[in-house]
Amino acid sequence: VDAGLPHWPLIRLEAGQVAGFRNGNPQQCAAGTVGWLRVEGPDGQSLGLAQRDEKGWVSPKRVFNPDDPPAPEKPPSGH
Protein backbone atom coordinates (compact mmCIF):
# COMPACT_ATOMS: atom_id res chain seq x y z
CA VAL A 1 0.00 0.00 0.00
CA ASP A 2 2.75 2.43 0.92
CA ALA A 3 4.36 1.98 -2.47
CA GLY A 4 1.05 2.73 -4.20
CA LEU A 5 0.21 5.85 -2.19
CA PRO A 6 3.54 7.48 -1.33
CA HIS A 7 2.06 10.98 -1.71
CA TRP A 8 -0.56 10.35 1.01
CA PRO A 9 0.35 11.58 4.50
CA LEU A 10 1.26 8.88 7.01
CA ILE A 11 0.24 8.62 10.64
CA ARG A 12 1.60 6.06 13.10
CA LEU A 13 -0.77 4.98 15.86
CA GLU A 14 0.28 4.09 19.38
CA ALA A 15 0.06 0.44 20.48
CA GLY A 16 -3.08 1.12 22.55
CA GLN A 17 -4.92 2.50 19.51
CA VAL A 18 -4.34 -0.38 17.08
CA ALA A 19 -7.15 -2.70 18.26
CA GLY A 20 -9.71 0.13 18.24
CA PHE A 21 -8.66 1.19 14.74
CA ARG A 22 -8.88 -2.40 13.47
CA ASN A 23 -12.39 -2.61 14.91
CA GLY A 24 -13.45 0.49 12.97
CA ASN A 25 -13.37 2.97 15.87
CA PRO A 26 -12.08 6.52 15.34
CA GLN A 27 -8.88 7.30 17.25
CA GLN A 28 -7.91 10.66 18.72
CA CYS A 29 -4.52 11.74 17.41
CA ALA A 30 -2.57 14.95 17.21
CA ALA A 31 -3.99 17.52 14.84
CA GLY A 32 -2.35 17.53 11.45
CA THR A 33 -3.18 17.09 7.81
CA VAL A 34 -6.96 16.92 7.36
CA GLY A 35 -8.15 14.33 4.85
CA TRP A 36 -7.00 10.91 3.72
CA LEU A 37 -4.07 9.20 5.45
CA ARG A 38 -2.12 5.97 5.38
CA VAL A 39 -2.14 4.42 8.85
CA GLU A 40 0.59 2.30 10.44
CA GLY A 41 1.00 0.69 13.82
CA PRO A 42 3.96 1.41 16.10
CA ASP A 43 5.89 -1.44 14.43
CA GLY A 44 5.44 0.06 10.96
CA GLN A 45 2.82 -2.50 9.85
CA SER A 46 0.29 -0.99 7.45
CA LEU A 47 -3.13 -0.96 9.17
CA GLY A 48 -5.31 0.74 6.60
CA LEU A 49 -6.57 4.01 5.20
CA ALA A 50 -8.39 6.66 7.18
CA GLN A 51 -9.61 10.24 7.20
CA ARG A 52 -8.52 12.75 9.84
CA ASP A 53 -10.78 15.65 10.75
CA GLU A 54 -9.80 19.12 11.95
CA LYS A 55 -10.01 17.98 15.60
CA GLY A 56 -7.50 15.16 15.09
CA TRP A 57 -9.95 12.25 14.97
CA VAL A 58 -8.71 9.52 12.63
CA SER A 59 -11.64 7.49 11.26
CA PRO A 60 -10.87 4.14 9.60
CA LYS A 61 -12.22 3.83 6.05
CA ARG A 62 -10.32 0.72 4.86
CA VAL A 63 -8.81 -1.64 7.43
CA PHE A 64 -6.32 -4.28 6.34
CA ASN A 65 -6.51 -7.76 7.85
CA PRO A 66 -3.03 -8.84 8.97
CA ASP A 67 -4.05 -12.50 8.61
CA ASP A 68 -4.96 -12.25 4.92
CA PRO A 69 -2.67 -14.44 2.84
CA PRO A 70 -0.77 -12.69 0.05
CA ALA A 71 -2.40 -12.74 -3.37
CA PRO A 72 -1.17 -15.59 -5.57
CA GLU A 73 1.30 -14.68 -8.26
CA LYS A 74 -0.07 -14.62 -11.79
CA PRO A 75 1.53 -17.01 -14.27
CA PRO A 76 3.65 -15.39 -16.96
CA SER A 77 1.55 -14.06 -19.84
CA GLY A 78 1.55 -15.83 -23.16
CA HIS A 79 1.26 -19.34 -21.70
PDB file of N, CA and C in Angstrom:
ATOM      1  N   VAL A   1       0.832  -1.192   0.000  1.00  0.00           N
ATOM      2  CA  VAL A   1       0.000   0.000   0.000  1.00  0.00           C
ATOM      3  C   VAL A   1       0.871   1.248   0.000  1.00  0.00           C
ATOM      4  N   ASP A   2       1.893   1.253   0.844  1.00  0.00           N
ATOM      5  CA  ASP A   2       2.746   2.433   0.925  1.00  0.00           C
ATOM      6  C   ASP A   2       3.365   2.766  -0.419  1.00  0.00           C
ATOM      7  N   ALA A   3       3.743   1.752  -1.163  1.00  0.00           N
ATOM      8  CA  ALA A   3       4.356   1.985  -2.471  1.00  0.00           C
ATOM      9  C   ALA A   3       3.349   2.573  -3.450  1.00  0.00           C
ATOM     10  N   GLY A   4       2.071   2.231  -3.294  1.00  0.00           N
ATOM     11  CA  GLY A   4       1.046   2.729  -4.203  1.00  0.00           C
ATOM     12  C   GLY A   4       0.525   4.113  -3.866  1.00  0.00           C
ATOM     13  N   LEU A   5       0.740   4.554  -2.627  1.00  0.00           N
ATOM     14  CA  LEU A   5       0.213   5.854  -2.190  1.00  0.00           C
ATOM     15  C   LEU A   5       1.289   6.664  -1.468  1.00  0.00           C
ATOM     16  N   PRO A   6       2.469   6.795  -2.060  1.00  0.00           N
ATOM     17  CA  PRO A   6       3.543   7.484  -1.335  1.00  0.00           C
ATOM     18  C   PRO A   6       3.264   8.964  -1.087  1.00  0.00           C
ATOM     19  N   HIS A   7       2.371   9.561  -1.859  1.00  0.00           N
ATOM     20  CA  HIS A   7       2.057  10.980  -1.710  1.00  0.00           C
ATOM     21  C   HIS A   7       1.034  11.231  -0.597  1.00  0.00           C
ATOM     22  N   TRP A   8       0.401  10.184  -0.071  1.00  0.00           N
ATOM     23  CA  TRP A   8      -0.558  10.353   1.008  1.00  0.00           C
ATOM     24  C   TRP A   8       0.188  10.540   2.324  1.00  0.00           C
ATOM     25  N   PRO A   9      -0.273  11.435   3.188  1.00  0.00           N
ATOM     26  CA  PRO A   9       0.350  11.585   4.501  1.00  0.00           C
ATOM     27  C   PRO A   9       0.241  10.282   5.297  1.00  0.00           C
ATOM     28  N   LEU A  10       1.196  10.080   6.184  1.00  0.00           N
ATOM     29  CA  LEU A  10       1.260   8.876   7.011  1.00  0.00           C
ATOM     30  C   LEU A  10       1.106   9.256   8.467  1.00  0.00           C
ATOM     31  N   ILE A  11       0.331   8.457   9.200  1.00  0.00           N
ATOM     32  CA  ILE A  11       0.241   8.617  10.636  1.00  0.00           C
ATOM     33  C   ILE A  11       0.539   7.265  11.271  1.00  0.00           C
ATOM     34  N   ARG A  12       1.265   7.291  12.375  1.00  0.00           N
ATOM     35  CA  ARG A  12       1.601   6.060  13.097  1.00  0.00           C
ATOM     36  C   ARG A  12       0.854   6.083  14.427  1.00  0.00           C
ATOM     37  N   LEU A  13      -0.007   5.068  14.623  1.00  0.00           N
ATOM     38  CA  LEU A  13      -0.772   4.979  15.856  1.00  0.00           C
ATOM     39  C   LEU A  13       0.075   4.403  16.985  1.00  0.00           C
ATOM     40  N   GLU A  14      -0.347   4.678  18.209  1.00  0.00           N
ATOM     41  CA  GLU A  14       0.282   4.086  19.381  1.00  0.00           C
ATOM     42  C   GLU A  14      -0.277   2.678  19.569  1.00  0.00           C
ATOM     43  N   ALA A  15       0.452   1.844  20.289  1.00  0.00           N
ATOM     44  CA  ALA A  15       0.063   0.441  20.480  1.00  0.00           C
ATOM     45  C   ALA A  15      -1.361   0.320  21.026  1.00  0.00           C
ATOM     46  N   GLY A  16      -1.752   1.184  21.943  1.00  0.00           N
ATOM     47  CA  GLY A  16      -3.078   1.119  22.546  1.00  0.00           C
ATOM     48  C   GLY A  16      -4.214   1.524  21.620  1.00  0.00           C
ATOM     49  N   GLN A  17      -3.897   2.060  20.459  1.00  0.00           N
ATOM     50  CA  GLN A  17      -4.925   2.497  19.509  1.00  0.00           C
ATOM     51  C   GLN A  17      -5.172   1.485  18.391  1.00  0.00           C
ATOM     52  N   VAL A  18      -4.283   0.531  18.227  1.00  0.00           N
ATOM     53  CA  VAL A  18      -4.345  -0.376  17.079  1.00  0.00           C
ATOM     54  C   VAL A  18      -5.622  -1.214  17.084  1.00  0.00           C
ATOM     55  N   ALA A  19      -5.962  -1.836  18.207  1.00  0.00           N
ATOM     56  CA  ALA A  19      -7.154  -2.695  18.257  1.00  0.00           C
ATOM     57  C   ALA A  19      -8.416  -1.888  17.943  1.00  0.00           C
ATOM     58  N   GLY A  20      -8.536  -0.704  18.513  1.00  0.00           N
ATOM     59  CA  GLY A  20      -9.708   0.126  18.238  1.00  0.00           C
ATOM     60  C   GLY A  20      -9.800   0.490  16.772  1.00  0.00           C
ATOM     61  N   PHE A  21      -8.664   0.862  16.167  1.00  0.00           N
ATOM     62  CA  PHE A  21      -8.656   1.193  14.740  1.00  0.00           C
ATOM     63  C   PHE A  21      -9.092  -0.012  13.923  1.00  0.00           C
ATOM     64  N   ARG A  22      -8.531  -1.188  14.225  1.00  0.00           N
ATOM     65  CA  ARG A  22      -8.881  -2.402  13.466  1.00  0.00           C
ATOM     66  C   ARG A  22     -10.348  -2.770  13.614  1.00  0.00           C
ATOM     67  N   ASN A  23     -10.967  -2.335  14.708  1.00  0.00           N
ATOM     68  CA  ASN A  23     -12.390  -2.609  14.913  1.00  0.00           C
ATOM     69  C   ASN A  23     -13.274  -1.501  14.357  1.00  0.00           C
ATOM     70  N   GLY A  24     -12.677  -0.546  13.644  1.00  0.00           N
ATOM     71  CA  GLY A  24     -13.450   0.493  12.973  1.00  0.00           C
ATOM     72  C   GLY A  24     -13.756   1.709  13.817  1.00  0.00           C
ATOM     73  N   ASN A  25     -13.101   1.839  14.977  1.00  0.00           N
ATOM     74  CA  ASN A  25     -13.374   2.966  15.865  1.00  0.00           C
ATOM     75  C   ASN A  25     -12.421   4.129  15.603  1.00  0.00           C
ATOM     76  N   PRO A  26     -12.945   5.351  15.509  1.00  0.00           N
ATOM     77  CA  PRO A  26     -12.077   6.516  15.341  1.00  0.00           C
ATOM     78  C   PRO A  26     -11.113   6.640  16.521  1.00  0.00           C
ATOM     79  N   GLN A  27      -9.917   7.130  16.229  1.00  0.00           N
ATOM     80  CA  GLN A  27      -8.883   7.302  17.248  1.00  0.00           C
ATOM     81  C   GLN A  27      -8.488   8.768  17.312  1.00  0.00           C
ATOM     82  N   GLN A  28      -8.337   9.282  18.537  1.00  0.00           N
ATOM     83  CA  GLN A  28      -7.906  10.665  18.725  1.00  0.00           C
ATOM     84  C   GLN A  28      -6.394  10.723  18.571  1.00  0.00           C
ATOM     85  N   CYS A  29      -5.942  11.562  17.678  1.00  0.00           N
ATOM     86  CA  CYS A  29      -4.516  11.740  17.407  1.00  0.00           C
ATOM     87  C   CYS A  29      -4.208  13.226  17.391  1.00  0.00           C
ATOM     88  N   ALA A  30      -2.961  13.551  17.299  1.00  0.00           N
ATOM     89  CA  ALA A  30      -2.571  14.955  17.206  1.00  0.00           C
ATOM     90  C   ALA A  30      -3.174  15.562  15.942  1.00  0.00           C
ATOM     91  N   ALA A  31      -3.486  16.819  16.026  1.00  0.00           N
ATOM     92  CA  ALA A  31      -3.985  17.520  14.841  1.00  0.00           C
ATOM     93  C   ALA A  31      -2.896  17.526  13.785  1.00  0.00           C
ATOM     94  N   GLY A  32      -3.302  17.530  12.557  1.00  0.00           N
ATOM     95  CA  GLY A  32      -2.352  17.528  11.448  1.00  0.00           C
ATOM     96  C   GLY A  32      -3.109  17.652  10.153  1.00  0.00           C
ATOM     97  N   THR A  33      -2.572  17.041   9.123  1.00  0.00           N
ATOM     98  CA  THR A  33      -3.184  17.089   7.810  1.00  0.00           C
ATOM     99  C   THR A  33      -4.611  16.551   7.874  1.00  0.00           C
ATOM    100  N   VAL A  34      -5.564  17.336   7.417  1.00  0.00           N
ATOM    101  CA  VAL A  34      -6.961  16.918   7.358  1.00  0.00           C
ATOM    102  C   VAL A  34      -7.176  16.209   6.032  1.00  0.00           C
ATOM    103  N   GLY A  35      -7.859  15.082   6.070  1.00  0.00           N
ATOM    104  CA  GLY A  35      -8.154  14.335   4.854  1.00  0.00           C
ATOM    105  C   GLY A  35      -7.649  12.906   4.954  1.00  0.00           C
ATOM    106  N   TRP A  36      -7.408  12.316   3.800  1.00  0.00           N
ATOM    107  CA  TRP A  36      -7.005  10.915   3.721  1.00  0.00           C
ATOM    108  C   TRP A  36      -5.576  10.706   4.204  1.00  0.00           C
ATOM    109  N   LEU A  37      -5.373   9.572   4.901  1.00  0.00           N
ATOM    110  CA  LEU A  37      -4.071   9.202   5.455  1.00  0.00           C
ATOM    111  C   LEU A  37      -3.811   7.718   5.273  1.00  0.00           C
ATOM    112  N   ARG A  38      -2.538   7.362   5.200  1.00  0.00           N
ATOM    113  CA  ARG A  38      -2.121   5.972   5.378  1.00  0.00           C
ATOM    114  C   ARG A  38      -1.899   5.798   6.877  1.00  0.00           C
ATOM    115  N   VAL A  39      -2.254   4.646   7.418  1.00  0.00           N
ATOM    116  CA  VAL A  39      -2.139   4.416   8.853  1.00  0.00           C
ATOM    117  C   VAL A  39      -1.264   3.207   9.109  1.00  0.00           C
ATOM    118  N   GLU A  40      -0.300   3.379  10.021  1.00  0.00           N
ATOM    119  CA  GLU A  40       0.593   2.295  10.438  1.00  0.00           C
ATOM    120  C   GLU A  40       0.505   2.135  11.947  1.00  0.00           C
ATOM    121  N   GLY A  41       0.872   0.933  12.397  1.00  0.00           N
ATOM    122  CA  GLY A  41       1.002   0.685  13.818  1.00  0.00           C
ATOM    123  C   GLY A  41       2.384   1.108  14.281  1.00  0.00           C
ATOM    124  N   PRO A  42       2.673   0.981  15.566  1.00  0.00           N
ATOM    125  CA  PRO A  42       3.963   1.409  16.095  1.00  0.00           C
ATOM    126  C   PRO A  42       5.138   0.606  15.530  1.00  0.00           C
ATOM    127  N   ASP A  43       4.849  -0.589  15.015  1.00  0.00           N
ATOM    128  CA  ASP A  43       5.894  -1.436  14.429  1.00  0.00           C
ATOM    129  C   ASP A  43       6.084  -1.190  12.937  1.00  0.00           C
ATOM    130  N   GLY A  44       5.327  -0.253  12.376  1.00  0.00           N
ATOM    131  CA  GLY A  44       5.438   0.061  10.958  1.00  0.00           C
ATOM    132  C   GLY A  44       4.538  -0.765  10.060  1.00  0.00           C
ATOM    133  N   GLN A  45       3.740  -1.682  10.644  1.00  0.00           N
ATOM    134  CA  GLN A  45       2.824  -2.496   9.848  1.00  0.00           C
ATOM    135  C   GLN A  45       1.683  -1.625   9.340  1.00  0.00           C
ATOM    136  N   SER A  46       1.369  -1.756   8.065  1.00  0.00           N
ATOM    137  CA  SER A  46       0.292  -0.995   7.454  1.00  0.00           C
ATOM    138  C   SER A  46      -1.048  -1.500   7.992  1.00  0.00           C
ATOM    139  N   LEU A  47      -1.845  -0.589   8.570  1.00  0.00           N
ATOM    140  CA  LEU A  47      -3.127  -0.957   9.171  1.00  0.00           C
ATOM    141  C   LEU A  47      -4.317  -0.630   8.289  1.00  0.00           C
ATOM    142  N   GLY A  48      -4.183   0.387   7.443  1.00  0.00           N
ATOM    143  CA  GLY A  48      -5.312   0.743   6.599  1.00  0.00           C
ATOM    144  C   GLY A  48      -5.253   2.180   6.132  1.00  0.00           C
ATOM    145  N   LEU A  49      -6.411   2.645   5.683  1.00  0.00           N
ATOM    146  CA  LEU A  49      -6.570   4.013   5.202  1.00  0.00           C
ATOM    147  C   LEU A  49      -7.645   4.682   6.046  1.00  0.00           C
ATOM    148  N   ALA A  50      -7.461   5.964   6.313  1.00  0.00           N
ATOM    149  CA  ALA A  50      -8.394   6.663   7.183  1.00  0.00           C
ATOM    150  C   ALA A  50      -8.515   8.115   6.759  1.00  0.00           C
ATOM    151  N   GLN A  51      -9.472   8.793   7.378  1.00  0.00           N
ATOM    152  CA  GLN A  51      -9.611  10.237   7.198  1.00  0.00           C
ATOM    153  C   GLN A  51      -9.470  10.904   8.566  1.00  0.00           C
ATOM    154  N   ARG A  52      -8.673  11.975   8.606  1.00  0.00           N
ATOM    155  CA  ARG A  52      -8.521  12.746   9.839  1.00  0.00           C
ATOM    156  C   ARG A  52      -9.301  14.042   9.698  1.00  0.00           C
ATOM    157  N   ASP A  53     -10.040  14.393  10.771  1.00  0.00           N
ATOM    158  CA  ASP A  53     -10.781  15.651  10.753  1.00  0.00           C
ATOM    159  C   ASP A  53      -9.957  16.756  11.409  1.00  0.00           C
ATOM    160  N   GLU A  54     -10.525  17.960  11.432  1.00  0.00           N
ATOM    161  CA  GLU A  54      -9.797  19.117  11.949  1.00  0.00           C
ATOM    162  C   GLU A  54      -9.538  19.047  13.455  1.00  0.00           C
ATOM    163  N   LYS A  55     -10.222  18.138  14.164  1.00  0.00           N
ATOM    164  CA  LYS A  55     -10.014  17.978  15.604  1.00  0.00           C
ATOM    165  C   LYS A  55      -9.012  16.872  15.918  1.00  0.00           C
ATOM    166  N   GLY A  56      -8.493  16.206  14.884  1.00  0.00           N
ATOM    167  CA  GLY A  56      -7.504  15.160  15.091  1.00  0.00           C
ATOM    168  C   GLY A  56      -8.063  13.753  15.160  1.00  0.00           C
ATOM    169  N   TRP A  57      -9.366  13.587  14.961  1.00  0.00           N
ATOM    170  CA  TRP A  57      -9.953  12.246  14.974  1.00  0.00           C
ATOM    171  C   TRP A  57      -9.626  11.538  13.666  1.00  0.00           C
ATOM    172  N   VAL A  58      -9.075  10.337  13.782  1.00  0.00           N
ATOM    173  CA  VAL A  58      -8.705   9.522  12.630  1.00  0.00           C
ATOM    174  C   VAL A  58      -9.732   8.396  12.516  1.00  0.00           C
ATOM    175  N   SER A  59     -10.551   8.458  11.458  1.00  0.00           N
ATOM    176  CA  SER A  59     -11.641   7.492  11.256  1.00  0.00           C
ATOM    177  C   SER A  59     -11.256   6.465  10.201  1.00  0.00           C
ATOM    178  N   PRO A  60     -11.218   5.185  10.580  1.00  0.00           N
ATOM    179  CA  PRO A  60     -10.874   4.141   9.605  1.00  0.00           C
ATOM    180  C   PRO A  60     -11.880   4.099   8.458  1.00  0.00           C
ATOM    181  N   LYS A  61     -11.376   3.979   7.236  1.00  0.00           N
ATOM    182  CA  LYS A  61     -12.222   3.830   6.053  1.00  0.00           C
ATOM    183  C   LYS A  61     -11.956   2.491   5.368  1.00  0.00           C
ATOM    184  N   ARG A  62     -10.716   2.035   5.377  1.00  0.00           N
ATOM    185  CA  ARG A  62     -10.321   0.718   4.860  1.00  0.00           C
ATOM    186  C   ARG A  62      -9.325   0.135   5.843  1.00  0.00           C
ATOM    187  N   VAL A  63      -9.676  -0.990   6.449  1.00  0.00           N
ATOM    188  CA  VAL A  63      -8.807  -1.642   7.427  1.00  0.00           C
ATOM    189  C   VAL A  63      -8.262  -2.922   6.814  1.00  0.00           C
ATOM    190  N   PHE A  64      -6.964  -3.106   6.913  1.00  0.00           N
ATOM    191  CA  PHE A  64      -6.317  -4.284   6.344  1.00  0.00           C
ATOM    192  C   PHE A  64      -6.238  -5.384   7.387  1.00  0.00           C
ATOM    193  N   ASN A  65      -6.568  -6.602   6.974  1.00  0.00           N
ATOM    194  CA  ASN A  65      -6.510  -7.763   7.852  1.00  0.00           C
ATOM    195  C   ASN A  65      -5.099  -8.333   7.825  1.00  0.00           C
ATOM    196  N   PRO A  66      -4.415  -8.339   8.970  1.00  0.00           N
ATOM    197  CA  PRO A  66      -3.032  -8.836   8.973  1.00  0.00           C
ATOM    198  C   PRO A  66      -2.940 -10.328   8.714  1.00  0.00           C
ATOM    199  N   ASP A  67      -4.066 -11.049   8.822  1.00  0.00           N
ATOM    200  CA  ASP A  67      -4.049 -12.496   8.614  1.00  0.00           C
ATOM    201  C   ASP A  67      -4.368 -12.907   7.184  1.00  0.00           C
ATOM    202  N   ASP A  68      -4.681 -11.925   6.322  1.00  0.00           N
ATOM    203  CA  ASP A  68      -4.963 -12.247   4.922  1.00  0.00           C
ATOM    204  C   ASP A  68      -3.709 -12.808   4.264  1.00  0.00           C
ATOM    205  N   PRO A  69      -3.835 -13.932   3.560  1.00  0.00           N
ATOM    206  CA  PRO A  69      -2.668 -14.440   2.838  1.00  0.00           C
ATOM    207  C   PRO A  69      -2.354 -13.534   1.649  1.00  0.00           C
ATOM    208  N   PRO A  70      -1.100 -13.501   1.224  1.00  0.00           N
ATOM    209  CA  PRO A  70      -0.770 -12.688   0.054  1.00  0.00           C
ATOM    210  C   PRO A  70      -1.490 -13.223  -1.184  1.00  0.00           C
ATOM    211  N   ALA A  71      -1.759 -12.344  -2.119  1.00  0.00           N
ATOM    212  CA  ALA A  71      -2.401 -12.741  -3.374  1.00  0.00           C
ATOM    213  C   ALA A  71      -1.474 -13.669  -4.143  1.00  0.00           C
ATOM    214  N   PRO A  72      -2.027 -14.688  -4.791  1.00  0.00           N
ATOM    215  CA  PRO A  72      -1.169 -15.586  -5.571  1.00  0.00           C
ATOM    216  C   PRO A  72      -0.556 -14.854  -6.760  1.00  0.00           C
ATOM    217  N   GLU A  73       0.632 -15.273  -7.111  1.00  0.00           N
ATOM    218  CA  GLU A  73       1.295 -14.676  -8.260  1.00  0.00           C
ATOM    219  C   GLU A  73       0.622 -15.160  -9.536  1.00  0.00           C
ATOM    220  N   LYS A  74       0.526 -14.263 -10.502  1.00  0.00           N
ATOM    221  CA  LYS A  74      -0.065 -14.618 -11.791  1.00  0.00           C
ATOM    222  C   LYS A  74       0.986 -15.337 -12.613  1.00  0.00           C
ATOM    223  N   PRO A  75       0.561 -16.349 -13.392  1.00  0.00           N
ATOM    224  CA  PRO A  75       1.528 -17.005 -14.268  1.00  0.00           C
ATOM    225  C   PRO A  75       1.988 -16.051 -15.352  1.00  0.00           C
ATOM    226  N   PRO A  76       3.173 -16.264 -15.894  1.00  0.00           N
ATOM    227  CA  PRO A  76       3.654 -15.390 -16.964  1.00  0.00           C
ATOM    228  C   PRO A  76       2.659 -15.338 -18.118  1.00  0.00           C
ATOM    229  N   SER A  77       2.493 -14.177 -18.733  1.00  0.00           N
ATOM    230  CA  SER A  77       1.552 -14.058 -19.840  1.00  0.00           C
ATOM    231  C   SER A  77       2.080 -14.760 -21.069  1.00  0.00           C
ATOM    232  N   GLY A  78       1.172 -15.161 -21.924  1.00  0.00           N
ATOM    233  CA  GLY A  78       1.550 -15.833 -23.158  1.00  0.00           C
ATOM    234  C   GLY A  78       1.650 -17.340 -23.014  1.00  0.00           C
ATOM    235  N   HIS A  79       1.202 -17.889 -21.885  1.00  0.00           N
ATOM    236  CA  HIS A  79       1.264 -19.344 -21.700  1.00  0.00           C
ATOM    237  C   HIS A  79      -0.094 -19.927 -21.617  1.00  0.00           C
TER     238      HIS A  79
END
